[in-house]
Amino acid sequence: MPERASRRVVVTGLGAVSSLGTGARAFTEAIREGRSGVSPIRSFDASGFPYTFAGEVHDFEPEGMLRRLRTDRWGRSSLFAAAAARLAVSDSGLDPGLLSASRAGSAMGTTLGESTVVEALTGQWVYQGLKELDPALVRQAPASRIAVAVNAELGLTGEAHTVATACSASNYTLGYAFDMVRTGEADFMIGGGADSVNRWEHAGFYRLGALAESVCRPFDTHRSGILTAEGGVALLLEPLEHAVARGARIYAEMLGYGVNCDARHPVAPDPASIAECIRAAHRNAGVRPADIDYICAHGTGTPTNDATEVKAVREVFGAELPPISSIKSMIGHTMGAASGFGALICCMALYDGFLPPTANVTEIDPALGPGVDCVPGKGRPASPRIVQNHGFAFGGNNAITILGRAA
Amino acid sequence: MNTLAAVTPLVITGCGVVSPAGVGLEALAGALGGAGHGTADLDAIGGEFPPMPLAAIPDLRVEDYLGKKGVRSLDRTTRLALVAGERALAGLGTPLTDADRVRTGVVIGTSTGSVRSSSEFSRETLVREKPYLVRANFFPPSVMNFCAGQIAIWNSLRGMNATIADGRISGLAAVRYARNAIAQGHIDRALVGAVEELCPQSAWGWYVSGALAPAAAVGEGAAMFVVETPEAAAAAGREPLGEVLACEVGTLGMSGLRRGLATCVTRTLERSGVPAESVTTVSLGATGLRGLRAAEEDAVRTALGALPRHQIRTARLVGETFSASGALQIASLLGAWRAAGDTQETRETRDTGDTTDSVALVTSIGDDGNVGCLVMRRPAVETAALPS
């Protein structure tokens, strides 16, 4: 690829559809207060499960948010994605007509795609037979619909990638979106992710022994696992120069990212590989460990993840760990959207000046070693300049984004 | 804001393909000239299929390629992709070193992972006495990136590991995604491709959808490619099988597939820096699909003035393979070039440096409005030669 003048890339629009509210502002206020979005499961009959809590979005009304999509033709994850993207564009103040006439596209992350559609089809298979599959539902099943929904809602004609790199997927999309805008392949990109709470994932995590009963407490001595969760998140990336020229509100500058793969185990994470991913992200962003003021952790709340993550961070940062917190303590694990929500809260932390908290912490696990500041309880006023956002996944798929305060 | 510059080519230096023609490029190329697929051996796959034409990989002995250890627990999607990946790496003129593998990524196109794995796991939550009495080890394969993760584990590939679910254009989208990762220095090279398994769940989905043309089969297959820069390939002494010029994808077809794909083809040729007249081959994708077939061919006619002299219709042989279609189309093209490489006529053409017989399009189109085009160039003799 010919070397072209590399453009600086900024985040100018944020969209969130979450268990803690709709819109980046409502979401951020709830996070700063350390509120919980977790509640008894309503989206499927959870009565047969020992654990029945999740981070569901109960008040999602896509009809009121979407302008182009016919909501009866799309699955829940696609609607989450499209709604978040619409919110991000509205938030950015960018003219939607200019956006759709530009070289613009989307990359959206997901773990289980249109899982509720697949479950509905499975129900038809089990109770009526495969002959009776509803063609309208079959059309909604491919995971590709998630990014396609974003392009369809916004009238974009650029690429529409659904990146199914499980729980680090949103960071994959943000990295790709960053490269596209930076190199001039695109003038605007939407990055983010979407997933839906569903029975199959709830059962899977329960059987893996990774599910918490009702409270997710990352970094705590008594942490017991994740809570499944859902939502949609979108970030609008645009060239700095363009954002400045139109007088846009700039939440943050995207500085770079790193991705790698453990290539060892389908489920168990590898600290040395995660440390290497952190270094790759720092190299790509042109920053040093000492520059990082905050880490938005993958922080699932399983005993293994948090111990592995802190170990990896320690390997790169030495004795001086930056504050490291997990918003999954409040919204649960939103899977393919998780690192997108992490990126969104990083942008808000840089813009508003605070550190997001880890809720539900009563005792920071001494086994994690000294100096772990997980910002327990509520958000803390601060002036972070450069922050780092973690996303790890099944398959050993690590992805880390680096964001900086707008200059 | 500005027009896009021409792209620097990448090269494909390894190719592995598993299709209803069997394992390998030669099998695919040979069968493409023949009568089409035989009767599918559905016993090896299992389950109740709809009454419609099906194209399955015959007699696939995965153990021959992967060994016996750890194979039994893998789903068909992962097995197909692993065999294709193993073949692609095993066929490299110079194998990858351990250091190379740290800087090698995996980018794989998929529809929804293994449709069978996810729906069967989902089914367990309904048919077991309690919904949570599912088998834990069947959970990771129900997640879409399981296959890419396994490819990395089996081959110790530690670079970027991406799963691209872009529907019918997944194969081309994976190439585009990998190109960026290589160009931006995240990885040095990638094992890129796409996979689709034949299973009752998706076959019935096609059956009830009415999307297939009469007599068109639902198929399966996987094709994986080693993609790297020409410089890296030359330094390692790996001979290019094909040069990847521009690859453009997008939802240009949402307000009209014909016009959208035509625009995409024109743009891809521009970014490839080759004139429309130089295109002599098109590897088409939507051959088995009602409506889309005509849209795809019309779009190519609109962009080029006429269909190129040679047309490759991979789906006639392998069936409709959805997310794997683009990768299998690339494999068919490479296979056709390899087969033609043995003829005197072509060799003379190549010796004169005449490139008119060496540029091909691979097109992809989906009913969701996604379209894609990849321009491939047959390597010139000079670049194909091994360094001393």
GROMACS .gro file of N, CA, C and O in nm, chain A residues 1-2 4 48 50 103 111-113 122 125-126 130-131 135 139 142-144 148 151 156-166 172 176 179-180 182-185 187 199-200 207 242 257 259-263 273 284 394 397, chain B residues 1-2 4-6 8 111-112 118-119 121-123 125-126 131-132 134 136 139-140 142 144-145 152-153 157-161 163-167 173 176-177 179-180 184 186 201 204 208 249-252 254 271 367-368 370:
model
  440
    1MET      N    1   0.086  -0.119   0.000
    1MET     CA    2   0.000   0.000   0.000
    1MET      C    3   0.089   0.124   0.000
    1MET      O    4   0.183   0.131   0.078
    2PRO      N    5   0.062   0.221  -0.087
    2PRO     CA    6   0.149   0.338  -0.093
    2PRO      C    7   0.141   0.416   0.039
    2PRO      O    8   0.035   0.428   0.097
    4ARG      N    9   0.077   0.701   0.246
    4ARG     CA   10   0.011   0.828   0.230
    4ARG      C   11   0.023   0.902   0.363
    4ARG      O   12   0.047   0.840   0.465
   48GLY      N   13  -3.555  -2.279   3.483
   48GLY     CA   14  -3.485  -2.406   3.500
   48GLY      C   15  -3.338  -2.390   3.536
   48GLY      O   16  -3.269  -2.488   3.559
   50PRO      N   17  -3.013  -2.261   3.771
   50PRO     CA   18  -2.980  -2.225   3.909
   50PRO      C   19  -2.955  -2.075   3.924
   50PRO      O   20  -2.987  -2.017   4.027
  103ARG      N   21  -1.734   0.836   0.173
  103ARG     CA   22  -1.681   0.699   0.181
  103ARG      C   23  -1.686   0.659   0.329
  103ARG      O   24  -1.598   0.694   0.406
  111THR      N   25  -2.013  -1.177   1.945
  111THR     CA   26  -1.970  -1.310   1.988
  111THR      C   27  -2.064  -1.416   1.932
  111THR      O   28  -2.021  -1.512   1.870
  112LEU      N   29  -2.194  -1.397   1.950
  112LEU     CA   30  -2.290  -1.499   1.909
  112LEU      C   31  -2.388  -1.451   1.804
  112LEU      O   32  -2.487  -1.518   1.775
  113GLY      N   33  -2.361  -1.334   1.745
  113GLY     CA   34  -2.441  -1.288   1.632
  113GLY      C   35  -2.588  -1.273   1.668
  113GLY      O   36  -2.623  -1.221   1.773
  122THR      N   37  -3.406  -2.282   1.633
  122THR     CA   38  -3.384  -2.411   1.699
  122THR      C   39  -3.514  -2.462   1.762
  122THR      O   40  -3.544  -2.581   1.755
  125TRP      N   41  -3.719  -2.613   1.499
  125TRP     CA   42  -3.661  -2.743   1.464
  125TRP      C   43  -3.705  -2.848   1.567
  125TRP      O   44  -3.756  -2.956   1.531
  126VAL      N   45  -3.690  -2.816   1.695
  126VAL     CA   46  -3.718  -2.915   1.799
  126VAL      C   47  -3.867  -2.947   1.808
  126VAL      O   48  -3.906  -3.063   1.819
  130LEU      N   49  -3.745  -2.947   1.102
  130LEU     CA   50  -3.670  -2.853   1.017
  130LEU      C   51  -3.750  -2.803   0.898
  130LEU      O   52  -3.728  -2.693   0.848
  131LYS      N   53  -3.845  -2.886   0.852
  131LYS     CA   54  -3.932  -2.846   0.740
  131LYS      C   55  -4.007  -2.718   0.769
  131LYS      O   56  -4.048  -2.646   0.679
  135PRO      N   57  -3.903  -1.899   0.685
  135PRO     CA   58  -3.805  -1.834   0.594
  135PRO      C   59  -3.770  -1.691   0.637
  135PRO      O   60  -3.657  -1.646   0.618
  139ARG      N   61  -3.380  -1.567   0.712
  139ARG     CA   62  -3.314  -1.449   0.653
  139ARG      C   63  -3.246  -1.362   0.758
  139ARG      O   64  -3.150  -1.292   0.728
  142PRO      N   65  -2.804  -1.486   0.966
  142PRO     CA   66  -2.659  -1.467   0.949
  142PRO      C   67  -2.604  -1.353   1.035
  142PRO      O   68  -2.666  -1.247   1.046
  143ALA      N   69  -2.490  -1.376   1.095
  143ALA     CA   70  -2.427  -1.274   1.180
  143ALA      C   71  -2.395  -1.148   1.102
  143ALA      O   72  -2.392  -1.038   1.158
  144SER      N   73  -2.374  -1.162   0.971
  144SER     CA   74  -2.339  -1.049   0.885
  144SER      C   75  -2.443  -0.937   0.891
  144SER      O   76  -2.414  -0.822   0.859
  148VAL      N   77  -2.446  -0.497   0.848
  148VAL     CA   78  -2.534  -0.457   0.737
  148VAL      C   79  -2.646  -0.367   0.790
  148VAL      O   80  -2.685  -0.269   0.725
  151ASN      N   81  -2.515  -0.012   0.819
  151ASN     CA   82  -2.506   0.055   0.689
  151ASN      C   83  -2.645   0.087   0.633
  151ASN      O   84  -2.667   0.194   0.576
  156LEU      N   85  -2.518   0.393   0.442
  156LEU     CA   86  -2.376   0.390   0.406
  156LEU      C   87  -2.352   0.290   0.294
  156LEU      O   88  -2.417   0.185   0.287
  157THR      N   89  -2.256   0.321   0.207
  157THR     CA   90  -2.226   0.230   0.096
  157THR      C   91  -2.086   0.170   0.106
  157THR      O   92  -2.043   0.097   0.019
  158GLY      N   93  -2.015   0.201   0.213
  158GLY     CA   94  -1.882   0.144   0.231
  158GLY      C   95  -1.889   0.004   0.287
  158GLY      O   96  -1.996  -0.059   0.290
  159GLU      N   97  -1.776  -0.044   0.334
  159GLU     CA   98  -1.774  -0.182   0.383
  159GLU      C   99  -1.858  -0.196   0.510
  159GLU      O  100  -1.878  -0.101   0.584
  160ALA      N  101  -1.907  -0.317   0.531
  160ALA     CA  102  -1.989  -0.347   0.650
  160ALA      C  103  -1.939  -0.480   0.703
  160ALA      O  104  -1.987  -0.585   0.664
  161HIS      N  105  -1.839  -0.474   0.791
  161HIS     CA  106  -1.782  -0.599   0.842
  161HIS      C  107  -1.841  -0.634   0.977
  161HIS      O  108  -1.836  -0.553   1.070
  162THR      N  109  -1.892  -0.754   0.988
  162THR     CA  110  -1.926  -0.807   1.119
  162THR      C  111  -1.807  -0.892   1.162
  162THR      O  112  -1.777  -0.994   1.101
  163VAL      N  113  -1.737  -0.844   1.263
  163VAL     CA  114  -1.617  -0.913   1.308
  163VAL      C  115  -1.655  -1.002   1.427
  163VAL      O  116  -1.694  -0.952   1.533
  164ALA      N  117  -1.647  -1.132   1.406
  164ALA     CA  118  -1.699  -1.227   1.504
  164ALA      C  119  -1.584  -1.284   1.588
  164ALA      O  120  -1.572  -1.404   1.605
  165THR      N  121  -1.502  -1.194   1.638
  165THR     CA  122  -1.387  -1.236   1.716
  165THR      C  123  -1.423  -1.239   1.865
  165THR      O  124  -1.347  -1.196   1.951
  166ALA      N  125  -1.543  -1.289   1.890
  166ALA     CA  126  -1.594  -1.312   2.025
  166ALA      C  127  -1.577  -1.188   2.112
  166ALA      O  128  -1.609  -1.077   2.071
  172TYR      N  129  -1.133  -0.518   1.790
  172TYR     CA  130  -1.094  -0.549   1.652
  172TYR      C  131  -1.156  -0.449   1.555
  172TYR      O  132  -1.090  -0.398   1.464
  176TYR      N  133  -0.967  -0.169   1.315
  176TYR     CA  134  -0.984  -0.166   1.170
  176TYR      C  135  -1.037  -0.030   1.124
  176TYR      O  136  -0.988   0.029   1.027
  179ASP      N  137  -0.764   0.223   1.124
  179ASP     CA  138  -0.675   0.210   1.008
  179ASP      C  139  -0.741   0.264   0.880
  179ASP      O  140  -0.675   0.328   0.798
  180MET      N  141  -0.869   0.236   0.864
  180MET     CA  142  -0.938   0.281   0.742
  180MET      C  143  -0.940   0.434   0.734
  180MET      O  144  -0.916   0.491   0.629
  182ARG      N  145  -0.743   0.644   0.910
  182ARG     CA  146  -0.605   0.693   0.915
  182ARG      C  147  -0.540   0.693   0.777
  182ARG      O  148  -0.470   0.785   0.739
  183THR      N  149  -0.565   0.584   0.703
  183THR     CA  150  -0.500   0.570   0.573
  183THR      C  151  -0.578   0.636   0.461
  183THR      O  152  -0.533   0.639   0.346
  184GLY      N  153  -0.698   0.686   0.490
  184GLY     CA  154  -0.778   0.748   0.385
  184GLY      C  155  -0.861   0.650   0.305
  184GLY      O  156  -0.928   0.688   0.209
  185GLU      N  157  -0.861   0.523   0.345
  185GLU     CA  158  -0.949   0.426   0.278
  185GLU      C  159  -1.095   0.465   0.299
  185GLU      O  160  -1.180   0.439   0.214
  187ASP      N  161  -1.353   0.788   0.495
  187ASP     CA  162  -1.354   0.919   0.560
  187ASP      C  163  -1.424   0.914   0.695
  187ASP      O  164  -1.395   0.994   0.783
  199ARG      N  165  -3.040  -1.805   2.596
  199ARG     CA  166  -3.040  -1.923   2.682
  199ARG      C  167  -2.913  -2.006   2.664
  199ARG      O  168  -2.854  -2.058   2.758
  200TRP      N  169  -2.871  -2.017   2.538
  200TRP     CA  170  -2.760  -2.107   2.507
  200TRP      C  171  -2.629  -2.060   2.568
  200TRP      O  172  -2.554  -2.138   2.626
  207ARG      N  173  -2.219  -2.397   3.265
  207ARG     CA  174  -2.153  -2.528   3.266
  207ARG      C  175  -2.001  -2.519   3.267
  207ARG      O  176  -1.932  -2.611   3.310
  242HIS      N  177  -1.098   1.712   0.984
  242HIS     CA  178  -1.238   1.732   0.947
  242HIS      C  179  -1.320   1.771   1.069
  242HIS      O  180  -1.406   1.859   1.063
  257TYR      N  181  -0.361   0.054   1.827
  257TYR     CA  182  -0.414  -0.071   1.882
  257TYR      C  183  -0.317  -0.186   1.857
  257TYR      O  184  -0.226  -0.176   1.774
  259VAL      N  185  -0.319  -0.636   1.836
  259VAL     CA  186  -0.396  -0.761   1.838
  259VAL      C  187  -0.299  -0.877   1.826
  259VAL      O  188  -0.197  -0.868   1.758
  260ASN      N  189  -0.329  -0.986   1.893
  260ASN     CA  190  -0.253  -1.109   1.872
  260ASN      C  191  -0.336  -1.227   1.917
  260ASN      O  192  -0.452  -1.213   1.954
  261CYS      N  193  -0.275  -1.345   1.910
  261CYS     CA  194  -0.347  -1.467   1.945
  261CYS      C  195  -0.256  -1.555   2.029
  261CYS      O  196  -0.139  -1.574   1.995
  262ASP      N  197  -0.311  -1.608   2.140
  262ASP     CA  198  -0.230  -1.696   2.225
  262ASP      C  199  -0.185  -1.820   2.148
  262ASP      O  200  -0.074  -1.870   2.167
  263ALA      N  201  -0.276  -1.874   2.065
  263ALA     CA  202  -0.250  -1.997   1.990
  263ALA      C  203  -0.212  -2.113   2.083
  263ALA      O  204  -0.124  -2.193   2.052
  273SER      N  205   0.122  -1.380   2.649
  273SER     CA  206   0.068  -1.339   2.520
  273SER      C  207  -0.009  -1.207   2.535
  273SER      O  208   0.000  -1.118   2.448
  284ASN      N  209   0.223   0.048   1.847
  284ASN     CA  210   0.138   0.100   1.740
  284ASN      C  211   0.093   0.243   1.770
  284ASN      O  212   0.081   0.327   1.680
  394PHE      N  213  -1.230  -1.599   2.401
  394PHE     CA  214  -1.213  -1.740   2.365
  394PHE      C  215  -1.126  -1.746   2.240
  394PHE      O  216  -1.133  -1.658   2.155
  397ASN      N  217  -0.794  -1.471   2.157
  397ASN     CA  218  -0.794  -1.351   2.071
  397ASN      C  219  -0.786  -1.225   2.157
  397ASN      O  220  -0.884  -1.185   2.220
  408MET      N  221  -1.355   1.304   0.009
  408MET     CA  222  -1.252   1.404   0.037
  408MET      C  223  -1.136   1.394  -0.063
  408MET      O  224  -1.072   1.492  -0.092
  409ASN      N  225  -1.109   1.275  -0.112
  409ASN     CA  226  -1.004   1.258  -0.212
  409ASN      C  227  -1.027   1.126  -0.284
  409ASN      O  228  -1.103   1.042  -0.238
  411LEU      N  229  -0.905   0.758  -0.420
  411LEU     CA  230  -0.818   0.658  -0.359
  411LEU      C  231  -0.706   0.620  -0.454
  411LEU      O  232  -0.725   0.606  -0.573
  412ALA      N  233  -0.591   0.601  -0.394
  412ALA     CA  234  -0.473   0.568  -0.473
  412ALA      C  235  -0.474   0.420  -0.510
  412ALA      O  236  -0.548   0.340  -0.453
  413ALA      N  237  -0.390   0.385  -0.606
  413ALA     CA  238  -0.373   0.245  -0.643
  413ALA      C  239  -0.311   0.170  -0.526
  413ALA      O  240  -0.237   0.227  -0.445
  415THR      N  241  -0.078  -0.140  -0.359
  415THR     CA  242   0.040  -0.221  -0.388
  415THR      C  243  -0.002  -0.368  -0.383
  415THR      O  244  -0.072  -0.409  -0.289
  518SER      N  245  -2.012  -1.769   0.782
  518SER     CA  246  -2.147  -1.713   0.786
  518SER      C  247  -2.185  -1.685   0.930
  518SER      O  248  -2.206  -1.572   0.971
  519THR      N  249  -2.188  -1.789   1.010
  519THR     CA  250  -2.229  -1.776   1.149
  519THR      C  251  -2.154  -1.882   1.228
  519THR      O  252  -2.210  -1.951   1.311
  525SER      N  253  -2.370  -2.446   1.664
  525SER     CA  254  -2.447  -2.352   1.746
  525SER      C  255  -2.590  -2.400   1.761
  525SER      O  256  -2.646  -2.395   1.871
  526SER      N  257  -2.653  -2.449   1.653
  526SER     CA  258  -2.792  -2.490   1.671
  526SER      C  259  -2.804  -2.618   1.752
  526SER      O  260  -2.899  -2.633   1.829
  528PHE      N  261  -2.602  -2.703   1.996
  528PHE     CA  262  -2.581  -2.665   2.136
  528PHE      C  263  -2.707  -2.598   2.191
  528PHE      O  264  -2.752  -2.627   2.303
  529SER      N  265  -2.764  -2.509   2.111
  529SER     CA  266  -2.888  -2.441   2.150
  529SER      C  267  -2.999  -2.545   2.174
  529SER      O  268  -3.077  -2.534   2.269
  530ARG      N  269  -3.004  -2.647   2.090
  530ARG     CA  270  -3.105  -2.752   2.103
  530ARG      C  271  -3.096  -2.824   2.237
  530ARG      O  272  -3.198  -2.857   2.298
  532THR      N  273  -3.032  -2.710   2.519
  532THR     CA  274  -3.096  -2.637   2.629
  532THR      C  275  -3.248  -2.660   2.630
  532THR      O  276  -3.315  -2.630   2.727
  533LEU      N  277  -3.299  -2.711   2.517
  533LEU     CA  278  -3.443  -2.737   2.509
  533LEU      C  279  -3.478  -2.882   2.538
  533LEU      O  280  -3.585  -2.911   2.590
  538PRO      N  281  -3.227  -2.707   3.146
  538PRO     CA  282  -3.166  -2.635   3.033
  538PRO      C  283  -3.014  -2.619   3.045
  538PRO      O  284  -2.947  -2.599   2.944
  539TYR      N  285  -2.964  -2.630   3.167
  539TYR     CA  286  -2.820  -2.610   3.184
  539TYR      C  287  -2.740  -2.739   3.172
  539TYR      O  288  -2.618  -2.738   3.181
  541VAL      N  289  -2.617  -2.896   2.952
  541VAL     CA  290  -2.549  -2.903   2.823
  541VAL      C  291  -2.407  -2.954   2.847
  541VAL      O  292  -2.360  -2.956   2.961
  543ALA      N  293  -2.035  -2.896   2.846
  543ALA     CA  294  -1.952  -2.775   2.848
  543ALA      C  295  -1.854  -2.769   2.731
  543ALA      O  296  -1.832  -2.663   2.672
  546PHE      N  297  -1.957  -2.603   2.412
  546PHE     CA  298  -1.988  -2.459   2.410
  546PHE      C  299  -1.889  -2.378   2.326
  546PHE      O  300  -1.932  -2.303   2.237
  547PRO      N  301  -1.757  -2.392   2.348
  547PRO     CA  302  -1.665  -2.310   2.265
  547PRO      C  303  -1.685  -2.325   2.114
  547PRO      O  304  -1.682  -2.224   2.043
  549SER      N  305  -1.953  -2.354   1.963
  549SER     CA  306  -2.074  -2.284   1.923
  549SER      C  307  -2.048  -2.134   1.906
  549SER      O  308  -2.136  -2.059   1.864
  551MET      N  309  -1.846  -1.825   1.726
  551MET     CA  310  -1.804  -1.814   1.586
  551MET      C  311  -1.654  -1.812   1.562
  551MET      O  312  -1.609  -1.847   1.454
  552ASN      N  313  -1.576  -1.770   1.662
  552ASN     CA  314  -1.432  -1.762   1.636
  552ASN      C  315  -1.358  -1.891   1.672
  552ASN      O  316  -1.236  -1.894   1.670
  559ALA      N  317  -0.514  -2.123   1.459
  559ALA     CA  318  -0.397  -2.063   1.524
  559ALA      C  319  -0.327  -2.166   1.613
  559ALA      O  320  -0.204  -2.179   1.610
  560ILE      N  321  -0.406  -2.240   1.690
  560ILE     CA  322  -0.347  -2.338   1.783
  560ILE      C  323  -0.275  -2.450   1.708
  560ILE      O  324  -0.161  -2.483   1.739
  564LEU      N  325   0.010  -2.003   1.498
  564LEU     CA  326   0.008  -1.872   1.431
  564LEU      C  327  -0.039  -1.768   1.532
  564LEU      O  328  -0.153  -1.771   1.577
  565ARG      N  329   0.051  -1.677   1.569
  565ARG     CA  330   0.024  -1.592   1.684
  565ARG      C  331  -0.011  -1.448   1.650
  565ARG      O  332  -0.026  -1.364   1.737
  566GLY      N  333  -0.027  -1.418   1.523
  566GLY     CA  334  -0.066  -1.283   1.484
  566GLY      C  335  -0.216  -1.263   1.498
  566GLY      O  336  -0.288  -1.347   1.553
  567MET      N  337  -0.260  -1.150   1.447
  567MET     CA  338  -0.403  -1.118   1.446
  567MET      C  339  -0.486  -1.239   1.407
  567MET      O  340  -0.451  -1.314   1.317
  568ASN      N  341  -0.599  -1.256   1.474
  568ASN     CA  342  -0.680  -1.375   1.452
  568ASN      C  343  -0.826  -1.331   1.436
  568ASN      O  344  -0.898  -1.316   1.534
  570THR      N  345  -1.216  -1.326   1.264
  570THR     CA  346  -1.326  -1.400   1.203
  570THR      C  347  -1.420  -1.298   1.141
  570THR      O  348  -1.472  -1.211   1.211
  571ILE      N  349  -1.437  -1.306   1.011
  571ILE     CA  350  -1.515  -1.205   0.939
  571ILE      C  351  -1.645  -1.268   0.889
  571ILE      O  352  -1.643  -1.356   0.803
  572ALA      N  353  -1.755  -1.223   0.946
  572ALA     CA  354  -1.886  -1.278   0.909
  572ALA      C  355  -1.958  -1.176   0.821
  572ALA      O  356  -2.036  -1.096   0.869
  573ASP      N  357  -1.928  -1.179   0.693
  573ASP     CA  358  -1.985  -1.081   0.600
  573ASP      C  359  -2.079  -1.147   0.500
  573ASP      O  360  -2.094  -1.101   0.387
  574GLY      N  361  -2.142  -1.257   0.541
  574GLY     CA  362  -2.238  -1.322   0.452
  574GLY      C  363  -2.172  -1.375   0.327
  574GLY      O  364  -2.059  -1.427   0.333
  580ALA      N  365  -1.407  -1.028   0.169
  580ALA     CA  366  -1.390  -0.937   0.282
  580ALA      C  367  -1.270  -0.981   0.366
  580ALA      O  368  -1.196  -0.897   0.418
  583ARG      N  369  -0.958  -0.854   0.203
  583ARG     CA  370  -0.943  -0.710   0.224
  583ARG      C  371  -0.898  -0.681   0.368
  583ARG      O  372  -0.810  -0.597   0.391
  584TYR      N  373  -0.958  -0.750   0.461
  584TYR     CA  374  -0.922  -0.730   0.601
  584TYR      C  375  -0.774  -0.765   0.624
  584TYR      O  376  -0.701  -0.692   0.689
  586ARG      N  377  -0.537  -0.766   0.404
  586ARG     CA  378  -0.451  -0.670   0.335
  586ARG      C  379  -0.417  -0.552   0.426
  586ARG      O  380  -0.302  -0.512   0.437
  587ASN      N  381  -0.519  -0.501   0.493
  587ASN     CA  382  -0.494  -0.388   0.582
  587ASN      C  383  -0.398  -0.428   0.694
  587ASN      O  384  -0.305  -0.352   0.728
  591GLN      N  385  -0.049  -0.236   0.732
  591GLN     CA  386  -0.026  -0.152   0.849
  591GLN      C  387   0.073  -0.215   0.947
  591GLN      O  388   0.092  -0.164   1.059
  593HIS      N  389   0.065  -0.492   1.123
  593HIS     CA  390   0.021  -0.570   1.239
  593HIS      C  391   0.069  -0.715   1.228
  593HIS      O  392   0.090  -0.783   1.327
  608GLN      N  393  -2.927  -2.824   0.908
  608GLN     CA  394  -2.987  -2.698   0.952
  608GLN      C  395  -2.979  -2.592   0.843
  608GLN      O  396  -3.077  -2.524   0.812
  611TRP      N  397  -3.181  -2.698   0.514
  611TRP     CA  398  -3.324  -2.671   0.526
  611TRP      C  399  -3.349  -2.520   0.519
  611TRP      O  400  -3.453  -2.477   0.465
  615VAL      N  401  -3.622  -2.380   0.250
  615VAL     CA  402  -3.743  -2.300   0.276
  615VAL      C  403  -3.730  -2.157   0.221
  615VAL      O  404  -3.830  -2.091   0.197
  656VAL      N  405  -1.495  -0.405  -0.112
  656VAL     CA  406  -1.624  -0.460  -0.072
  656VAL      C  407  -1.708  -0.348  -0.012
  656VAL      O  408  -1.655  -0.247   0.032
  657GLY      N  409  -1.838  -0.368  -0.011
  657GLY     CA  410  -1.924  -0.267   0.052
  657GLY      C  411  -2.070  -0.292   0.023
  657GLY      O  412  -2.106  -0.382  -0.054
  658THR      N  413  -2.154  -0.210   0.085
  658THR     CA  414  -2.298  -0.226   0.067
  658THR      C  415  -2.350  -0.136  -0.046
  658THR      O  416  -2.459  -0.081  -0.037
  659LEU      N  417  -2.269  -0.126  -0.151
  659LEU     CA  418  -2.308  -0.046  -0.268
  659LEU      C  419  -2.435  -0.098  -0.333
  659LEU      O  420  -2.501  -0.026  -0.408
  661MET      N  421  -2.716  -0.193  -0.196
  661MET     CA  422  -2.841  -0.180  -0.121
  661MET      C  423  -2.950  -0.110  -0.201
  661MET      O  424  -3.067  -0.134  -0.182
  678ARG      N  425  -0.839   0.102  -0.888
  678ARG     CA  426  -0.741   0.093  -0.779
  678ARG      C  427  -0.634  -0.013  -0.807
  678ARG      O  428  -0.528  -0.013  -0.745
  774ASP      N  429  -2.771  -1.096  -0.122
  774ASP     CA  430  -2.903  -1.032  -0.128
  774ASP      C  431  -2.920  -0.927  -0.019
  774ASP      O  432  -3.024  -0.860  -0.011
  775ASP      N  433  -2.818  -0.909   0.066
  775ASP     CA  434  -2.823  -0.806   0.169
  775ASP      C  435  -2.769  -0.673   0.120
  775ASP      O  436  -2.762  -0.576   0.195
  777ASN      N  437  -2.462  -0.636  -0.005
  777ASN     CA  438  -2.316  -0.641  -0.006
  777ASN      C  439  -2.264  -0.688  -0.142
  777ASN      O  440  -2.315  -0.785  -0.198
   0.00000   0.00000   0.00000
